[in-house]
mmCIF file of C-alpha atoms in Angstrom:
data_model
loop_
_atom_site.group_PDB
_atom_site.id
_atom_site.type_symbol
_atom_site.label_atom_id
_atom_site.label_comp_id
_atom_site.label_asym_id
_atom_site.label_seq_id
_atom_site.Cartn_x
_atom_site.Cartn_y
_atom_site.Cartn_z
ATOM 1 C CA ALA E 1 13.391 -0.976 -8.839
ATOM 2 C CA LEU E 2 10.207 0.354 -10.910
ATOM 3 C CA GLU E 3 12.198 3.264 -12.408
ATOM 4 C CA ALA E 4 14.602 0.585 -13.729
ATOM 5 C CA LEU E 5 11.836 -1.617 -15.294
ATOM 6 C CA GLY E 6 10.494 1.395 -17.044
ATOM 7 C CA ASP E 7 7.077 0.766 -15.722
ATOM 8 C CA ARG E 8 4.670 3.550 -14.766
ATOM 9 C CA TYR E 9 3.884 3.804 -11.028
ATOM 10 C CA ALA E 10 2.304 6.238 -8.566
ATOM 11 C CA ILE E 11 2.898 6.870 -4.817
ATOM 12 C CA TYR E 12 0.331 8.038 -2.487
ATOM 13 C CA GLY E 13 0.082 8.224 1.310
ATOM 14 C CA PHE E 14 -3.078 8.159 3.064
ATOM 15 C CA SER E 15 -4.642 9.230 6.410
ATOM 16 C CA GLY E 16 -7.870 10.483 7.999
ATOM 17 C CA MET E 17 -10.262 10.779 10.814
ATOM 18 C CA THR E 18 -13.497 9.283 10.646
ATOM 19 C CA ARG E 19 -15.344 7.998 7.589
ATOM 20 C CA LYS E 20 -15.775 11.867 6.866
ATOM 21 C CA ARG E 21 -12.199 12.613 6.350
ATOM 22 C CA CYS E 22 -10.262 9.996 4.302
ATOM 23 C CA GLU E 23 -7.458 11.578 2.388
ATOM 24 C CA LEU E 24 -5.047 10.407 -0.112
ATOM 25 C CA TYR E 25 -1.591 12.382 -0.380
ATOM 26 C CA ARG E 26 -0.136 12.661 -3.666
ATOM 27 C CA VAL E 27 3.578 11.915 -3.800
ATOM 28 C CA LYS E 28 3.805 10.878 -7.483
ATOM 29 C CA ARG E 29 1.188 10.618 -10.172
ATOM 30 C CA PHE E 30 1.493 7.800 -12.712
ATOM 31 C CA ASP E 31 2.594 10.345 -15.321
ATOM 32 C CA ASP E 32 5.019 12.436 -12.941
ATOM 33 C CA VAL E 33 8.729 12.043 -13.678
ATOM 34 C CA TYR E 34 10.745 10.712 -10.809
ATOM 35 C CA ASP E 35 12.787 13.967 -9.886
ATOM 36 C CA THR E 36 13.921 15.992 -7.049
ATOM 37 C CA THR E 37 10.485 17.278 -6.304
ATOM 38 C CA VAL E 38 9.268 13.511 -5.977
ATOM 39 C CA LYS E 39 12.462 12.589 -4.071
ATOM 40 C CA ARG E 40 11.587 15.435 -1.775
ATOM 41 C CA ARG E 41 8.054 14.419 -1.037
ATOM 42 C CA ILE E 42 9.025 10.783 -0.164
ATOM 43 C CA ALA E 43 11.728 12.195 2.127
ATOM 44 C CA GLY E 44 9.080 14.292 3.855
ATOM 45 C CA ILE E 45 6.533 11.786 4.453
ATOM 46 C CA THR E 46 5.425 11.549 8.196
ATOM 47 C CA SER E 47 2.592 9.945 9.797
ATOM 48 C CA GLN E 48 -0.628 11.913 9.997
ATOM 49 C CA ASP E 49 -3.763 10.773 11.715
ATOM 50 C CA TYR E 50 -5.362 7.460 11.748
ATOM 51 C CA THR E 51 -5.229 4.430 9.504
ATOM 52 C CA ARG E 52 -8.587 3.904 7.890
ATOM 53 C CA MET E 53 -7.028 1.229 5.114
ATOM 54 C CA GLY E 54 -10.089 0.325 3.485
ATOM 55 C CA ALA E 55 -11.270 3.642 2.215
ATOM 56 C CA ALA E 56 -7.753 4.294 1.099
ATOM 57 C CA ILE E 57 -7.494 0.886 -0.647
ATOM 58 C CA ARG E 58 -10.918 1.470 -2.491
ATOM 59 C CA HIS E 59 -9.908 5.084 -3.555
ATOM 60 C CA ALA E 60 -6.446 3.749 -4.837
ATOM 61 C CA THR E 61 -8.306 0.900 -6.772
ATOM 62 C CA GLY E 62 -10.531 3.361 -8.378
ATOM 63 C CA MET E 63 -7.213 5.249 -9.716
ATOM 64 C CA PHE E 64 -5.391 2.308 -10.763
ATOM 65 C CA ALA E 65 -8.196 0.437 -12.316
ATOM 66 C CA ALA E 66 -8.478 3.477 -14.873
ATOM 67 C CA GLU E 67 -4.610 2.916 -15.782
ATOM 68 C CA ASP E 68 -3.758 1.104 -18.982
ATOM 69 C CA VAL E 69 -0.957 -1.159 -17.723
ATOM 70 C CA ARG E 70 -0.054 -4.937 -18.050
ATOM 71 C CA ILE E 71 0.257 -5.363 -14.238
ATOM 72 C CA ARG E 72 -1.667 -3.365 -11.367
ATOM 73 C CA LEU E 73 0.240 -3.865 -8.145
ATOM 74 C CA LEU E 74 -1.106 -1.877 -5.249
ATOM 75 C CA VAL E 75 1.373 -2.102 -2.495
ATOM 76 C CA THR E 76 0.203 -0.733 0.971
ATOM 77 C CA LEU E 77 2.955 0.043 3.420
ATOM 78 C CA SER E 78 1.707 0.417 7.131
ATOM 79 C CA ASP E 79 1.845 -0.773 10.803
ATOM 80 C CA GLY E 80 -0.732 -3.448 9.864
ATOM 81 C CA LYS E 81 -3.279 -1.889 12.426
ATOM 82 C CA PRO E 82 -6.259 -0.531 10.522
ATOM 83 C CA ASP E 83 -7.512 1.961 12.916
ATOM 84 C CA ASP E 84 -9.695 5.237 13.213
ATOM 85 C CA PHE E 85 -11.084 7.623 15.629
ATOM 86 C CA GLY E 86 -14.125 7.309 17.539
ATOM 87 C CA ASP E 87 -16.410 5.164 15.197
ATOM 88 C CA GLY E 88 -15.562 1.577 15.752
ATOM 89 C CA TYR E 89 -13.150 1.299 13.022
ATOM 90 C CA ARG E 90 -10.338 -0.723 15.070
ATOM 91 C CA GLY E 91 -9.902 -4.270 15.977
ATOM 92 C CA GLU E 92 -11.772 -6.919 13.892
ATOM 93 C CA TYR E 93 -14.036 -4.230 12.107
ATOM 94 C CA GLY E 94 -11.185 -2.504 10.623
ATOM 95 C CA ILE E 95 -9.416 -5.642 9.667
ATOM 96 C CA GLU E 96 -12.609 -6.988 7.983
ATOM 97 C CA ASP E 97 -13.096 -3.807 6.085
ATOM 98 C CA THR E 98 -9.635 -3.723 4.679
ATOM 99 C CA ARG E 99 -9.763 -7.600 3.832
ATOM 100 C CA GLN E 100 -13.056 -6.585 1.799
ATOM 101 C CA ALA E 101 -11.293 -3.748 0.316
ATOM 102 C CA LEU E 102 -8.436 -6.100 -0.845
ATOM 103 C CA ARG E 103 -11.058 -8.559 -2.307
ATOM 104 C CA GLU E 104 -12.692 -5.922 -4.142
ATOM 105 C CA ALA E 105 -9.347 -4.738 -5.668
ATOM 106 C CA ARG E 106 -8.360 -8.484 -6.634
ATOM 107 C CA ARG E 107 -11.815 -8.565 -8.465
ATOM 108 C CA ARG E 108 -10.874 -5.353 -10.599
ATOM 109 C CA GLY E 109 -7.544 -6.954 -11.763
ATOM 110 C CA ILE E 110 -5.232 -5.465 -8.831
ATOM 111 C CA HIS E 111 -2.727 -7.480 -7.255
ATOM 112 C CA PRO E 112 -2.613 -6.082 -3.591
ATOM 113 C CA PHE E 113 0.601 -6.613 -1.505
ATOM 114 C CA CYS E 114 0.621 -5.449 2.193
ATOM 115 C CA ILE E 115 4.011 -4.562 3.887
ATOM 116 C CA THR E 116 3.852 -4.354 7.613
ATOM 117 C CA ILE E 117 6.635 -2.807 9.636
ATOM 118 C CA ASP E 118 6.681 -3.557 13.135
ATOM 119 C CA GLU E 119 9.971 -3.575 15.242
ATOM 120 C CA GLU E 120 7.988 -4.947 18.329
ATOM 121 C CA ASP E 121 5.427 -7.565 17.305
ATOM 122 C CA PRO E 122 7.051 -10.431 15.237
ATOM 123 C CA ASP E 123 3.758 -12.197 15.109
ATOM 124 C CA ARG E 124 2.024 -9.310 13.315
ATOM 125 C CA ARG E 125 5.048 -9.170 10.877
ATOM 126 C CA ARG E 126 4.055 -12.685 10.032
ATOM 127 C CA ALA E 127 0.371 -11.804 9.451
ATOM 128 C CA PRO E 128 0.549 -8.596 7.490
ATOM 129 C CA ALA E 129 -2.043 -6.170 6.981
ATOM 130 C CA ALA E 130 -5.472 -7.797 7.310
ATOM 131 C CA GLY E 131 -3.941 -11.080 6.708
ATOM 132 C CA GLU E 132 -3.860 -10.862 3.196
ATOM 133 C CA ASP E 133 -1.091 -11.315 0.741
ATOM 134 C CA GLY E 134 2.057 -9.828 1.950
ATOM 135 C CA ARG E 135 4.969 -9.500 4.072
ATOM 136 C CA GLY E 136 6.440 -8.232 7.298
ATOM 137 C CA VAL E 137 9.570 -6.583 8.026
ATOM 138 C CA PRO E 138 11.109 -5.494 11.450
ATOM 139 C CA ALA E 139 12.422 -2.183 10.237
ATOM 140 C CA ALA E 140 12.058 0.374 7.448
ATOM 141 C CA TYR E 141 15.764 0.036 6.117
ATOM 142 C CA GLN E 142 14.763 -3.623 4.841
ATOM 143 C CA LEU E 143 11.949 -2.189 2.513
ATOM 144 C CA SER E 144 14.123 -1.832 -0.406
ATOM 145 C CA GLU E 145 15.351 -5.626 -0.288
ATOM 146 C CA LEU E 146 11.631 -6.637 -0.023
ATOM 147 C CA ALA E 147 10.580 -4.407 -2.898
ATOM 148 C CA GLY E 148 13.225 -5.755 -5.180
ATOM 149 C CA GLN E 149 12.252 -9.267 -4.257
ATOM 150 C CA ARG E 150 8.482 -8.582 -4.841
ATOM 151 C CA CYS E 151 9.288 -6.982 -8.369
ATOM 152 C CA ARG E 152 11.150 -9.900 -9.388
ATOM 153 C CA GLU E 153 8.479 -12.396 -8.384
ATOM 154 C CA GLU E 154 5.971 -10.186 -10.380
ATOM 155 C CA TYR E 155 7.982 -9.337 -13.345
ATOM 156 C CA CYS E 156 10.575 -12.287 -13.637
ATOM 157 C CA PRO E 157 8.728 -15.415 -12.975
ATOM 158 C CA PRO E 158 10.973 -18.741 -12.828
ATOM 159 C CA GLN E 159 11.863 -19.937 -16.443
ATOM 160 C CA PRO E 160 11.160 -23.540 -17.195
ATOM 161 C CA CYS E 161 14.205 -25.902 -17.576
#
């Protein structure tokens, strides 16, 4: 959908283990061409370690804020459970840190949108990642429909009669 619109976009994965190792993985930079290399990276995405969402959102916010674009849409795709190893970053603390990172992104002109994939817990699908703006889907195959819908909402607002 983004290629068809001609907008610049980037794709990153994230993972980590404790606050000392929070990593972003480049799939596509803003200026990269969407080619077979990028398609292979997308096809090769696998889960890594833990989901310390607040740190990843803050890092992506810093990268996106530097881009000269009309709309900055930050889409996070996760299981909706901010979690990390051994330092208490789970449950309410992880959720609140993620909420705070999303608020910080909004203050910098970025529009966060959280997509939660969960086949087993329909309640969490209705309350996407950290309770912020977003949607849930039961299975990954439904992502393209949701992404297209979100792009239409952002780029093609309803026209007055």
